[in-house]
mmCIF file with all atom_site columns, C-alpha atoms in Angstrom:
data_model
loop_
_atom_site.group_PDB
_atom_site.id
_atom_site.type_symbol
_atom_site.label_atom_id
_atom_site.label_alt_id
_atom_site.label_comp_id
_atom_site.label_asym_id
_atom_site.label_entity_id
_atom_site.label_seq_id
_atom_site.pdbx_PDB_ins_code
_atom_site.Cartn_x
_atom_site.Cartn_y
_atom_site.Cartn_z
_atom_site.occupancy
_atom_site.B_iso_or_equiv
_atom_site.pdbx_formal_charge
_atom_site.auth_seq_id
_atom_site.auth_comp_id
_atom_site.auth_asym_id
_atom_site.auth_atom_id
_atom_site.pdbx_PDB_model_num
ATOM 1   C CA . UNK A 1 1   ? 84.593  82.459  123.284 1.00 0.00 ? 11  UNK A CA 1
ATOM 2   C CA . UNK A 1 2   ? 84.481  84.257  119.958 1.00 0.00 ? 12  UNK A CA 1
ATOM 3   C CA . UNK A 1 3   ? 87.343  83.721  117.544 1.00 0.00 ? 13  UNK A CA 1
ATOM 4   C CA . UNK A 1 4   ? 89.214  86.220  115.425 1.00 0.00 ? 14  UNK A CA 1
ATOM 5   C CA . UNK A 1 5   ? 86.716  88.252  113.426 1.00 0.00 ? 15  UNK A CA 1
ATOM 6   C CA . UNK A 1 6   ? 87.583  89.902  110.137 1.00 0.00 ? 16  UNK A CA 1
ATOM 7   C CA . UNK A 1 7   ? 85.525  92.290  108.062 1.00 0.00 ? 17  UNK A CA 1
ATOM 8   C CA . UNK A 1 8   ? 84.667  92.538  105.283 1.00 0.00 ? 18  UNK A CA 1
ATOM 9   C CA . UNK A 1 9   ? 84.890  88.923  104.117 1.00 0.00 ? 19  UNK A CA 1
ATOM 10  C CA . UNK A 1 10  ? 84.844  89.768  100.427 1.00 0.00 ? 20  UNK A CA 1
ATOM 11  C CA . UNK A 1 11  ? 85.532  92.921  98.496  1.00 0.00 ? 21  UNK A CA 1
ATOM 12  C CA . UNK A 1 12  ? 86.355  94.078  95.008  1.00 0.00 ? 22  UNK A CA 1
ATOM 13  C CA . UNK A 1 13  ? 88.398  97.183  94.376  1.00 0.00 ? 23  UNK A CA 1
ATOM 14  C CA . UNK A 1 14  ? 89.765  98.970  91.318  1.00 0.00 ? 24  UNK A CA 1
ATOM 15  C CA . UNK A 1 15  ? 93.451  99.541  90.648  1.00 0.00 ? 25  UNK A CA 1
ATOM 16  C CA . UNK A 1 16  ? 94.659  102.737 92.264  1.00 0.00 ? 26  UNK A CA 1
ATOM 17  C CA . UNK A 1 17  ? 92.049  102.689 95.015  1.00 0.00 ? 27  UNK A CA 1
ATOM 18  C CA . UNK A 1 18  ? 92.776  102.041 98.644  1.00 0.00 ? 28  UNK A CA 1
ATOM 19  C CA . UNK A 1 19  ? 91.257  99.515  101.022 1.00 0.00 ? 29  UNK A CA 1
ATOM 20  C CA . UNK A 1 20  ? 90.923  99.136  104.782 1.00 0.00 ? 30  UNK A CA 1
ATOM 21  C CA . UNK A 1 21  ? 90.433  95.752  106.423 1.00 0.00 ? 31  UNK A CA 1
ATOM 22  C CA . UNK A 1 22  ? 89.384  95.262  110.006 1.00 0.00 ? 32  UNK A CA 1
ATOM 23  C CA . UNK A 1 23  ? 90.209  92.638  112.618 1.00 0.00 ? 33  UNK A CA 1
ATOM 24  C CA . UNK A 1 24  ? 88.867  91.982  116.098 1.00 0.00 ? 34  UNK A CA 1
ATOM 25  C CA . UNK A 1 25  ? 91.135  89.624  118.032 1.00 0.00 ? 35  UNK A CA 1
ATOM 26  C CA . UNK A 1 26  ? 90.084  87.001  120.524 1.00 0.00 ? 36  UNK A CA 1
ATOM 27  C CA . UNK A 1 27  ? 89.044  88.614  123.777 1.00 0.00 ? 37  UNK A CA 1
ATOM 28  C CA . UNK A 1 28  ? 92.087  89.168  125.968 1.00 0.00 ? 38  UNK A CA 1
ATOM 29  C CA . UNK A 1 29  ? 94.580  88.856  123.128 1.00 0.00 ? 39  UNK A CA 1
ATOM 30  C CA . UNK A 1 30  ? 96.823  91.859  122.737 1.00 0.00 ? 40  UNK A CA 1
ATOM 31  C CA . UNK A 1 31  ? 98.913  90.839  119.748 1.00 0.00 ? 41  UNK A CA 1
ATOM 32  C CA . UNK A 1 32  ? 97.497  91.092  116.246 1.00 0.00 ? 42  UNK A CA 1
ATOM 33  C CA . UNK A 1 33  ? 99.417  90.115  113.146 1.00 0.00 ? 43  UNK A CA 1
ATOM 34  C CA . UNK A 1 34  ? 98.495  90.212  109.476 1.00 0.00 ? 44  UNK A CA 1
ATOM 35  C CA . UNK A 1 35  ? 99.369  87.817  106.674 1.00 0.00 ? 45  UNK A CA 1
ATOM 36  C CA . UNK A 1 36  ? 98.844  87.806  102.941 1.00 0.00 ? 46  UNK A CA 1
ATOM 37  C CA . UNK A 1 37  ? 98.010  84.531  101.205 1.00 0.00 ? 47  UNK A CA 1
ATOM 38  C CA . UNK A 1 38  ? 98.326  84.101  97.455  1.00 0.00 ? 48  UNK A CA 1
ATOM 39  C CA . UNK A 1 39  ? 98.640  80.983  95.274  1.00 0.00 ? 49  UNK A CA 1
ATOM 40  C CA . UNK A 1 40  ? 102.053 82.096  94.055  1.00 0.00 ? 50  UNK A CA 1
ATOM 41  C CA . UNK A 1 41  ? 103.706 83.362  97.237  1.00 0.00 ? 51  UNK A CA 1
ATOM 42  C CA . UNK A 1 42  ? 101.854 81.373  99.860  1.00 0.00 ? 52  UNK A CA 1
ATOM 43  C CA . UNK A 1 43  ? 101.402 82.773  103.352 1.00 0.00 ? 53  UNK A CA 1
ATOM 44  C CA . UNK A 1 44  ? 103.551 85.812  104.032 1.00 0.00 ? 54  UNK A CA 1
ATOM 45  C CA . UNK A 1 45  ? 103.861 87.887  107.185 1.00 0.00 ? 55  UNK A CA 1
ATOM 46  C CA . UNK A 1 46  ? 102.911 91.544  106.805 1.00 0.00 ? 56  UNK A CA 1
ATOM 47  C CA . UNK A 1 47  ? 103.250 93.056  110.281 1.00 0.00 ? 57  UNK A CA 1
ATOM 48  C CA . UNK A 1 48  ? 102.396 92.635  113.932 1.00 0.00 ? 58  UNK A CA 1
ATOM 49  C CA . UNK A 1 49  ? 100.973 95.038  116.469 1.00 0.00 ? 59  UNK A CA 1
ATOM 50  C CA . UNK A 1 50  ? 101.047 94.836  120.226 1.00 0.00 ? 60  UNK A CA 1
ATOM 51  C CA . UNK A 1 51  ? 99.684  97.496  122.565 1.00 0.00 ? 61  UNK A CA 1
ATOM 52  C CA . UNK A 1 52  ? 99.125  99.847  119.646 1.00 0.00 ? 62  UNK A CA 1
ATOM 53  C CA . UNK A 1 53  ? 102.758 99.617  118.516 1.00 0.00 ? 63  UNK A CA 1
ATOM 54  C CA . UNK A 1 54  ? 104.113 97.891  115.443 1.00 0.00 ? 64  UNK A CA 1
ATOM 55  C CA . UNK A 1 55  ? 106.454 95.244  116.744 1.00 0.00 ? 65  UNK A CA 1
ATOM 56  C CA . UNK A 1 56  ? 107.507 93.373  113.623 1.00 0.00 ? 66  UNK A CA 1
ATOM 57  C CA . UNK A 1 57  ? 107.292 94.041  109.916 1.00 0.00 ? 67  UNK A CA 1
ATOM 58  C CA . UNK A 1 58  ? 107.607 91.809  106.888 1.00 0.00 ? 68  UNK A CA 1
ATOM 59  C CA . UNK A 1 59  ? 109.017 92.612  103.466 1.00 0.00 ? 69  UNK A CA 1
ATOM 60  C CA . UNK A 1 60  ? 106.135 94.507  101.939 1.00 0.00 ? 70  UNK A CA 1
ATOM 61  C CA . UNK A 1 61  ? 106.154 97.993  100.369 1.00 0.00 ? 71  UNK A CA 1
ATOM 62  C CA . UNK A 1 62  ? 105.051 101.037 102.299 1.00 0.00 ? 72  UNK A CA 1
ATOM 63  C CA . UNK A 1 63  ? 101.647 100.905 100.596 1.00 0.00 ? 73  UNK A CA 1
ATOM 64  C CA . UNK A 1 64  ? 100.781 98.299  103.208 1.00 0.00 ? 74  UNK A CA 1
ATOM 65  C CA . UNK A 1 65  ? 100.200 99.787  106.627 1.00 0.00 ? 75  UNK A CA 1
ATOM 66  C CA . UNK A 1 66  ? 98.321  99.008  109.769 1.00 0.00 ? 76  UNK A CA 1
ATOM 67  C CA . UNK A 1 67  ? 97.363  100.209 113.176 1.00 0.00 ? 77  UNK A CA 1
ATOM 68  C CA . UNK A 1 68  ? 96.005  98.905  116.426 1.00 0.00 ? 78  UNK A CA 1
ATOM 69  C CA . UNK A 1 69  ? 93.544  100.566 118.748 1.00 0.00 ? 79  UNK A CA 1
ATOM 70  C CA . UNK A 1 70  ? 93.481  100.610 122.533 1.00 0.00 ? 80  UNK A CA 1
ATOM 71  C CA . UNK A 1 71  ? 90.921  97.773  122.559 1.00 0.00 ? 81  UNK A CA 1
ATOM 72  C CA . UNK A 1 72  ? 93.387  95.644  120.506 1.00 0.00 ? 82  UNK A CA 1
ATOM 73  C CA . UNK A 1 73  ? 91.269  95.808  117.375 1.00 0.00 ? 83  UNK A CA 1
ATOM 74  C CA . UNK A 1 74  ? 93.396  96.327  114.303 1.00 0.00 ? 84  UNK A CA 1
ATOM 75  C CA . UNK A 1 75  ? 93.073  97.650  110.801 1.00 0.00 ? 85  UNK A CA 1
ATOM 76  C CA . UNK A 1 76  ? 95.303  97.267  107.802 1.00 0.00 ? 86  UNK A CA 1
ATOM 77  C CA . UNK A 1 77  ? 95.330  99.579  104.827 1.00 0.00 ? 87  UNK A CA 1
ATOM 78  C CA . UNK A 1 78  ? 96.591  99.092  101.322 1.00 0.00 ? 88  UNK A CA 1
ATOM 79  C CA . UNK A 1 79  ? 96.921  102.218 99.216  1.00 0.00 ? 89  UNK A CA 1
ATOM 80  C CA . UNK A 1 80  ? 97.261  102.563 95.446  1.00 0.00 ? 90  UNK A CA 1
ATOM 81  C CA . UNK A 1 81  ? 96.048  99.028  94.848  1.00 0.00 ? 91  UNK A CA 1
ATOM 82  C CA . UNK A 1 82  ? 97.723  96.896  92.219  1.00 0.00 ? 92  UNK A CA 1
ATOM 83  C CA . UNK A 1 83  ? 96.411  93.776  90.533  1.00 0.00 ? 93  UNK A CA 1
ATOM 84  C CA . UNK A 1 84  ? 99.008  91.754  92.439  1.00 0.00 ? 94  UNK A CA 1
ATOM 85  C CA . UNK A 1 85  ? 97.455  92.781  95.732  1.00 0.00 ? 95  UNK A CA 1
ATOM 86  C CA . UNK A 1 86  ? 94.570  90.415  95.057  1.00 0.00 ? 96  UNK A CA 1
ATOM 87  C CA . UNK A 1 87  ? 94.824  87.933  97.900  1.00 0.00 ? 97  UNK A CA 1
ATOM 88  C CA . UNK A 1 88  ? 93.352  86.525  101.048 1.00 0.00 ? 98  UNK A CA 1
ATOM 89  C CA . UNK A 1 89  ? 94.355  88.765  103.939 1.00 0.00 ? 99  UNK A CA 1
ATOM 90  C CA . UNK A 1 90  ? 94.473  86.939  107.235 1.00 0.00 ? 100 UNK A CA 1
ATOM 91  C CA . UNK A 1 91  ? 94.484  88.373  110.709 1.00 0.00 ? 101 UNK A CA 1
ATOM 92  C CA . UNK A 1 92  ? 95.870  86.376  113.606 1.00 0.00 ? 102 UNK A CA 1
ATOM 93  C CA . UNK A 1 93  ? 95.766  87.045  117.314 1.00 0.00 ? 103 UNK A CA 1
ATOM 94  C CA . UNK A 1 94  ? 97.685  85.823  120.327 1.00 0.00 ? 104 UNK A CA 1
ATOM 95  C CA . UNK A 1 95  ? 98.148  86.748  123.962 1.00 0.00 ? 105 UNK A CA 1
ATOM 96  C CA . UNK A 1 96  ? 101.673 88.079  123.629 1.00 0.00 ? 106 UNK A CA 1
ATOM 97  C CA . UNK A 1 97  ? 103.962 87.261  120.740 1.00 0.00 ? 107 UNK A CA 1
ATOM 98  C CA . UNK A 1 98  ? 107.071 87.449  122.899 1.00 0.00 ? 108 UNK A CA 1
ATOM 99  C CA . UNK A 1 99  ? 105.960 84.619  125.117 1.00 0.00 ? 109 UNK A CA 1
ATOM 100 C CA . UNK A 1 100 ? 107.415 81.232  124.260 1.00 0.00 ? 110 UNK A CA 1
ATOM 101 C CA . UNK A 1 101 ? 104.055 79.722  125.128 1.00 0.00 ? 111 UNK A CA 1
ATOM 102 C CA . UNK A 1 102 ? 102.290 81.855  122.583 1.00 0.00 ? 112 UNK A CA 1
ATOM 103 C CA . UNK A 1 103 ? 99.625  80.249  120.391 1.00 0.00 ? 113 UNK A CA 1
ATOM 104 C CA . UNK A 1 104 ? 98.435  82.026  117.268 1.00 0.00 ? 114 UNK A CA 1
ATOM 105 C CA . UNK A 1 105 ? 94.870  81.836  116.012 1.00 0.00 ? 115 UNK A CA 1
ATOM 106 C CA . UNK A 1 106 ? 93.738  82.962  112.575 1.00 0.00 ? 116 UNK A CA 1
ATOM 107 C CA . UNK A 1 107 ? 90.526  84.514  111.380 1.00 0.00 ? 117 UNK A CA 1
ATOM 108 C CA . UNK A 1 108 ? 88.642  83.469  108.264 1.00 0.00 ? 118 UNK A CA 1
ATOM 109 C CA . UNK A 1 109 ? 90.271  86.200  106.205 1.00 0.00 ? 119 UNK A CA 1
ATOM 110 C CA . UNK A 1 110 ? 89.229  88.982  103.882 1.00 0.00 ? 120 UNK A CA 1
ATOM 111 C CA . UNK A 1 111 ? 89.214  88.123  100.207 1.00 0.00 ? 121 UNK A CA 1
ATOM 112 C CA . UNK A 1 112 ? 90.393  91.118  98.185  1.00 0.00 ? 122 UNK A CA 1
ATOM 113 C CA . UNK A 1 113 ? 90.084  91.190  94.418  1.00 0.00 ? 123 UNK A CA 1
ATOM 114 C CA . UNK A 1 114 ? 91.650  94.087  92.531  1.00 0.00 ? 124 UNK A CA 1
ATOM 115 C CA . UNK A 1 115 ? 90.345  94.661  89.015  1.00 0.00 ? 125 UNK A CA 1
ATOM 116 C CA . UNK B 2 1   ? 115.868 84.969  107.066 1.00 0.00 ? 14  UNK B CA 1
ATOM 117 C CA . UNK B 2 2   ? 114.094 81.770  107.984 1.00 0.00 ? 15  UNK B CA 1
ATOM 118 C CA . UNK B 2 3   ? 113.154 79.373  105.188 1.00 0.00 ? 16  UNK B CA 1
ATOM 119 C CA . UNK B 2 4   ? 110.733 76.472  105.655 1.00 0.00 ? 17  UNK B CA 1
ATOM 120 C CA . UNK B 2 5   ? 110.496 73.705  103.084 1.00 0.00 ? 18  UNK B CA 1
ATOM 121 C CA . UNK B 2 6   ? 107.529 71.351  103.070 1.00 0.00 ? 19  UNK B CA 1
ATOM 122 C CA . UNK B 2 7   ? 107.018 68.025  101.315 1.00 0.00 ? 20  UNK B CA 1
ATOM 123 C CA . UNK B 2 8   ? 105.109 66.570  99.625  1.00 0.00 ? 21  UNK B CA 1
ATOM 124 C CA . UNK B 2 9   ? 103.021 69.222  97.904  1.00 0.00 ? 22  UNK B CA 1
ATOM 125 C CA . UNK B 2 10  ? 100.193 66.741  97.363  1.00 0.00 ? 23  UNK B CA 1
ATOM 126 C CA . UNK B 2 11  ? 99.383  63.533  99.180  1.00 0.00 ? 24  UNK B CA 1
ATOM 127 C CA . UNK B 2 12  ? 96.627  61.056  98.467  1.00 0.00 ? 25  UNK B CA 1
ATOM 128 C CA . UNK B 2 13  ? 95.846  58.290  100.957 1.00 0.00 ? 26  UNK B CA 1
ATOM 129 C CA . UNK B 2 14  ? 93.044  55.835  101.437 1.00 0.00 ? 27  UNK B CA 1
ATOM 130 C CA . UNK B 2 15  ? 90.728  56.220  104.374 1.00 0.00 ? 28  UNK B CA 1
ATOM 131 C CA . UNK B 2 16  ? 92.213  54.542  107.416 1.00 0.00 ? 29  UNK B CA 1
ATOM 132 C CA . UNK B 2 17  ? 95.805  54.857  106.217 1.00 0.00 ? 30  UNK B CA 1
ATOM 133 C CA . UNK B 2 18  ? 98.402  57.137  107.789 1.00 0.00 ? 31  UNK B CA 1
ATOM 134 C CA . UNK B 2 19  ? 99.699  60.385  106.304 1.00 0.00 ? 32  UNK B CA 1
ATOM 135 C CA . UNK B 2 20  ? 103.061 61.996  106.963 1.00 0.00 ? 33  UNK B CA 1
ATOM 136 C CA . UNK B 2 21  ? 104.073 65.515  106.012 1.00 0.00 ? 34  UNK B CA 1
ATOM 137 C CA . UNK B 2 22  ? 107.636 66.702  106.480 1.00 0.00 ? 35  UNK B CA 1
ATOM 138 C CA . UNK B 2 23  ? 109.165 70.145  106.954 1.00 0.00 ? 36  UNK B CA 1
ATOM 139 C CA . UNK B 2 24  ? 112.694 71.432  107.332 1.00 0.00 ? 37  UNK B CA 1
ATOM 140 C CA . UNK B 2 25  ? 113.703 74.850  108.607 1.00 0.00 ? 38  UNK B CA 1
ATOM 141 C CA . UNK B 2 26  ? 116.882 76.806  108.113 1.00 0.00 ? 39  UNK B CA 1
ATOM 142 C CA . UNK B 2 27  ? 117.263 78.970  111.225 1.00 0.00 ? 40  UNK B CA 1
ATOM 143 C CA . UNK B 2 28  ? 118.516 77.017  114.234 1.00 0.00 ? 41  UNK B CA 1
ATOM 144 C CA . UNK B 2 29  ? 117.162 79.772  116.507 1.00 0.00 ? 42  UNK B CA 1
ATOM 145 C CA . UNK B 2 30  ? 113.567 78.817  115.651 1.00 0.00 ? 43  UNK B CA 1
ATOM 146 C CA . UNK B 2 31  ? 111.797 77.329  118.646 1.00 0.00 ? 44  UNK B CA 1
ATOM 147 C CA . UNK B 2 32  ? 108.092 77.173  117.857 1.00 0.00 ? 45  UNK B CA 1
ATOM 148 C CA . UNK B 2 33  ? 106.583 74.936  115.183 1.00 0.00 ? 46  UNK B CA 1
ATOM 149 C CA . UNK B 2 34  ? 102.812 74.974  114.627 1.00 0.00 ? 47  UNK B CA 1
ATOM 150 C CA . UNK B 2 35  ? 100.799 73.047  112.080 1.00 0.00 ? 48  UNK B CA 1
ATOM 151 C CA . UNK B 2 36  ? 97.685  74.492  110.487 1.00 0.00 ? 49  UNK B CA 1
ATOM 152 C CA . UNK B 2 37  ? 94.862  72.936  108.511 1.00 0.00 ? 50  UNK B CA 1
ATOM 153 C CA . UNK B 2 38  ? 93.127  75.094  105.940 1.00 0.00 ? 51  UNK B CA 1
ATOM 154 C CA . UNK B 2 39  ? 89.860  74.072  104.357 1.00 0.00 ? 52  UNK B CA 1
ATOM 155 C CA . UNK B 2 40  ? 88.562  75.671  101.194 1.00 0.00 ? 53  UNK B CA 1
ATOM 156 C CA . UNK B 2 41  ? 87.425  79.224  101.771 1.00 0.00 ? 54  UNK B CA 1
ATOM 157 C CA . UNK B 2 42  ? 88.499  79.286  105.394 1.00 0.00 ? 55  UNK B CA 1
ATOM 158 C CA . UNK B 2 43  ? 91.373  80.591  107.454 1.00 0.00 ? 56  UNK B CA 1
ATOM 159 C CA . UNK B 2 44  ? 94.139  78.327  108.808 1.00 0.00 ? 57  UNK B CA 1
ATOM 160 C CA . UNK B 2 45  ? 93.145  76.356  111.864 1.00 0.00 ? 58  UNK B CA 1
ATOM 161 C CA . UNK B 2 46  ? 95.792  75.366  114.395 1.00 0.00 ? 59  UNK B CA 1
ATOM 162 C CA . UNK B 2 47  ? 95.789  71.604  114.819 1.00 0.00 ? 60  UNK B CA 1
ATOM 163 C CA . UNK B 2 48  ? 98.935  70.983  116.849 1.00 0.00 ? 61  UNK B CA 1
ATOM 164 C CA . UNK B 2 49  ? 102.151 72.741  117.761 1.00 0.00 ? 62  UNK B CA 1
ATOM 165 C CA . UNK B 2 50  ? 105.470 71.843  119.315 1.00 0.00 ? 63  UNK B CA 1
ATOM 166 C CA . UNK B 2 51  ? 108.169 73.819  121.033 1.00 0.00 ? 64  UNK B CA 1
ATOM 167 C CA . UNK B 2 52  ? 111.878 73.138  120.779 1.00 0.00 ? 65  UNK B CA 1
ATOM 168 C CA . UNK B 2 53  ? 112.177 71.707  124.280 1.00 0.00 ? 66  UNK B CA 1
ATOM 169 C CA . UNK B 2 54  ? 109.939 68.775  123.292 1.00 0.00 ? 67  UNK B CA 1
ATOM 170 C CA . UNK B 2 55  ? 110.697 66.013  120.805 1.00 0.00 ? 68  UNK B CA 1
ATOM 171 C CA . UNK B 2 56  ? 107.210 64.678  120.234 1.00 0.00 ? 69  UNK B CA 1
ATOM 172 C CA . UNK B 2 57  ? 103.629 65.659  120.944 1.00 0.00 ? 70  UNK B CA 1
ATOM 173 C CA . UNK B 2 58  ? 100.439 63.739  120.318 1.00 0.00 ? 71  UNK B CA 1
ATOM 174 C CA . UNK B 2 59  ? 96.772  64.680  120.260 1.00 0.00 ? 72  UNK B CA 1
ATOM 175 C CA . UNK B 2 60  ? 94.464  61.769  119.451 1.00 0.00 ? 73  UNK B CA 1
ATOM 176 C CA . UNK B 2 61  ? 95.132  60.872  115.780 1.00 0.00 ? 74  UNK B CA 1
ATOM 177 C CA . UNK B 2 62  ? 97.626  63.665  115.224 1.00 0.00 ? 75  UNK B CA 1
ATOM 178 C CA . UNK B 2 63  ? 101.267 63.730  116.277 1.00 0.00 ? 76  UNK B CA 1
ATOM 179 C CA . UNK B 2 64  ? 104.209 65.964  115.585 1.00 0.00 ? 77  UNK B CA 1
ATOM 180 C CA . UNK B 2 65  ? 107.885 65.076  115.932 1.00 0.00 ? 78  UNK B CA 1
ATOM 181 C CA . UNK B 2 66  ? 110.806 67.466  116.057 1.00 0.00 ? 79  UNK B CA 1
ATOM 182 C CA . UNK B 2 67  ? 114.482 66.788  115.359 1.00 0.00 ? 80  UNK B CA 1
ATOM 183 C CA . UNK B 2 68  ? 116.364 69.927  116.327 1.00 0.00 ? 81  UNK B CA 1
ATOM 184 C CA . UNK B 2 69  ? 119.716 68.577  115.192 1.00 0.00 ? 82  UNK B CA 1
ATOM 185 C CA . UNK B 2 70  ? 118.441 67.939  111.690 1.00 0.00 ? 83  UNK B CA 1
ATOM 186 C CA . UNK B 2 71  ? 116.139 71.000  111.789 1.00 0.00 ? 84  UNK B CA 1
ATOM 187 C CA . UNK B 2 72  ? 113.299 68.814  110.734 1.00 0.00 ? 85  UNK B CA 1
ATOM 188 C CA . UNK B 2 73  ? 109.737 68.321  111.975 1.00 0.00 ? 86  UNK B CA 1
ATOM 189 C CA . UNK B 2 74  ? 106.897 66.134  110.787 1.00 0.00 ? 87  UNK B CA 1
ATOM 190 C CA . UNK B 2 75  ? 103.134 65.800  111.078 1.00 0.00 ? 88  UNK B CA 1
ATOM 191 C CA . UNK B 2 76  ? 101.667 62.334  111.405 1.00 0.00 ? 89  UNK B CA 1
ATOM 192 C CA . UNK B 2 77  ? 97.963  61.668  110.959 1.00 0.00 ? 90  UNK B CA 1
ATOM 193 C CA . UNK B 2 78  ? 96.775  58.140  111.700 1.00 0.00 ? 91  UNK B CA 1
ATOM 194 C CA . UNK B 2 79  ? 93.500  56.485  110.732 1.00 0.00 ? 92  UNK B CA 1
ATOM 195 C CA . UNK B 2 80  ? 92.763  59.193  108.209 1.00 0.00 ? 93  UNK B CA 1
ATOM 196 C CA . UNK B 2 81  ? 89.175  60.169  107.522 1.00 0.00 ? 94  UNK B CA 1
ATOM 197 C CA . UNK B 2 82  ? 87.593  62.043  104.581 1.00 0.00 ? 95  UNK B CA 1
ATOM 198 C CA . UNK B 2 83  ? 87.214  65.133  106.769 1.00 0.00 ? 96  UNK B CA 1
ATOM 199 C CA . UNK B 2 84  ? 91.013  65.253  107.082 1.00 0.00 ? 97  UNK B CA 1
ATOM 200 C CA . UNK B 2 85  ? 91.134  66.317  103.426 1.00 0.00 ? 98  UNK B CA 1
ATOM 201 C CA . UNK B 2 86  ? 92.506  69.871  103.370 1.00 0.00 ? 99  UNK B CA 1
ATOM 202 C CA . UNK B 2 87  ? 95.712  71.828  102.862 1.00 0.00 ? 100 UNK B CA 1
ATOM 203 C CA . UNK B 2 88  ? 98.187  71.532  105.724 1.00 0.00 ? 101 UNK B CA 1
ATOM 204 C CA . UNK B 2 89  ? 100.844 74.118  106.485 1.00 0.00 ? 102 UNK B CA 1
ATOM 205 C CA . UNK B 2 90  ? 103.847 73.877  108.737 1.00 0.00 ? 103 UNK B CA 1
ATOM 206 C CA . UNK B 2 91  ? 105.413 77.013  110.155 1.00 0.00 ? 104 UNK B CA 1
ATOM 207 C CA . UNK B 2 92  ? 108.291 78.159  112.325 1.00 0.00 ? 105 UNK B CA 1
ATOM 208 C CA . UNK B 2 93  ? 109.089 81.187  114.441 1.00 0.00 ? 106 UNK B CA 1
ATOM 209 C CA . UNK B 2 94  ? 111.876 82.438  116.676 1.00 0.00 ? 107 UNK B CA 1
ATOM 210 C CA . UNK B 2 95  ? 111.950 83.602  120.290 1.00 0.00 ? 108 UNK B CA 1
ATOM 211 C CA . UNK B 2 96  ? 110.665 87.120  120.754 1.00 0.00 ? 109 UNK B CA 1
ATOM 212 C CA . UNK B 2 97  ? 108.915 87.103  117.368 1.00 0.00 ? 110 UNK B CA 1
ATOM 213 C CA . UNK B 2 98  ? 106.480 84.262  117.875 1.00 0.00 ? 111 UNK B CA 1
ATOM 214 C CA . UNK B 2 99  ? 103.796 85.956  115.773 1.00 0.00 ? 112 UNK B CA 1
ATOM 215 C CA . UNK B 2 100 ? 106.128 86.235  112.787 1.00 0.00 ? 113 UNK B CA 1
ATOM 216 C CA . UNK B 2 101 ? 105.522 82.790  111.374 1.00 0.00 ? 114 UNK B CA 1
ATOM 217 C CA . UNK B 2 102 ? 107.391 81.561  108.324 1.00 0.00 ? 115 UNK B CA 1
ATOM 218 C CA . UNK B 2 103 ? 105.185 79.078  106.529 1.00 0.00 ? 116 UNK B CA 1
ATOM 219 C CA . UNK B 2 104 ? 105.906 76.109  104.337 1.00 0.00 ? 117 UNK B CA 1
ATOM 220 C CA . UNK B 2 105 ? 104.294 75.954  100.919 1.00 0.00 ? 118 UNK B CA 1
ATOM 221 C CA . UNK B 2 106 ? 101.514 73.618  102.004 1.00 0.00 ? 119 UNK B CA 1
ATOM 222 C CA . UNK B 2 107 ? 100.485 70.006  101.410 1.00 0.00 ? 120 UNK B CA 1
ATOM 223 C CA . UNK B 2 108 ? 97.174  69.187  99.828  1.00 0.00 ? 121 UNK B CA 1
ATOM 224 C CA . UNK B 2 109 ? 95.949  66.002  101.518 1.00 0.00 ? 122 UNK B CA 1
ATOM 225 C CA . UNK B 2 110 ? 93.234  63.993  99.814  1.00 0.00 ? 123 UNK B CA 1
ATOM 226 C CA . UNK B 2 111 ? 91.689  61.118  101.732 1.00 0.00 ? 124 UNK B CA 1
ATOM 227 C CA . UNK B 2 112 ? 89.828  58.782  99.421  1.00 0.00 ? 125 UNK B CA 1
ATOM 228 C CA . UNK B 2 113 ? 87.164  56.257  100.366 1.00 0.00 ? 126 UNK B CA 1
#
């Protein structure tokens, strides 16, 4: 069974540009969540999507957005990139985040460097 | 919001010794506590988790204990091996928002020969 797949793995962008990251969850998983990992702030929750609807949102500015497609694949977008957006962006999938038996699996992440 | 504190930040043990990492959480409503291992350049890998209706869970060399009264949970690794060297994260989440994990700051475990 394939795990959570994220693309691209590495990318370099210039300040002011925008970026789109993609995530394919584990087959059968309907919940996709996104996290940002930086040395200074650690792992922080961005948002979660379930059945194409945003279910939860973390404390990030509106420049960070996402969406989920009918096949549960998800994308996140960061507009007007800032140097501080340089981070490892992690996608995680689970069957249903509202279930108390929910287990969350992470992908390998997308390394974003903003120059 | 939820706050998770994790200690120690670094831990060095000799191969074969045990390692213990401790976390405390602030929100008594939290009911799911996973532990992740992250190797360099990789995403976090779930190694064990525990739910609030259980006090202890074991999987081979790894065990997790939960004290709901103290809002404290710990990871125990016995008979450590060099391949256990990694950064370990604890996390917590609440009912209905199980995908919204609040993570600890991580423990860098180094297992020396």
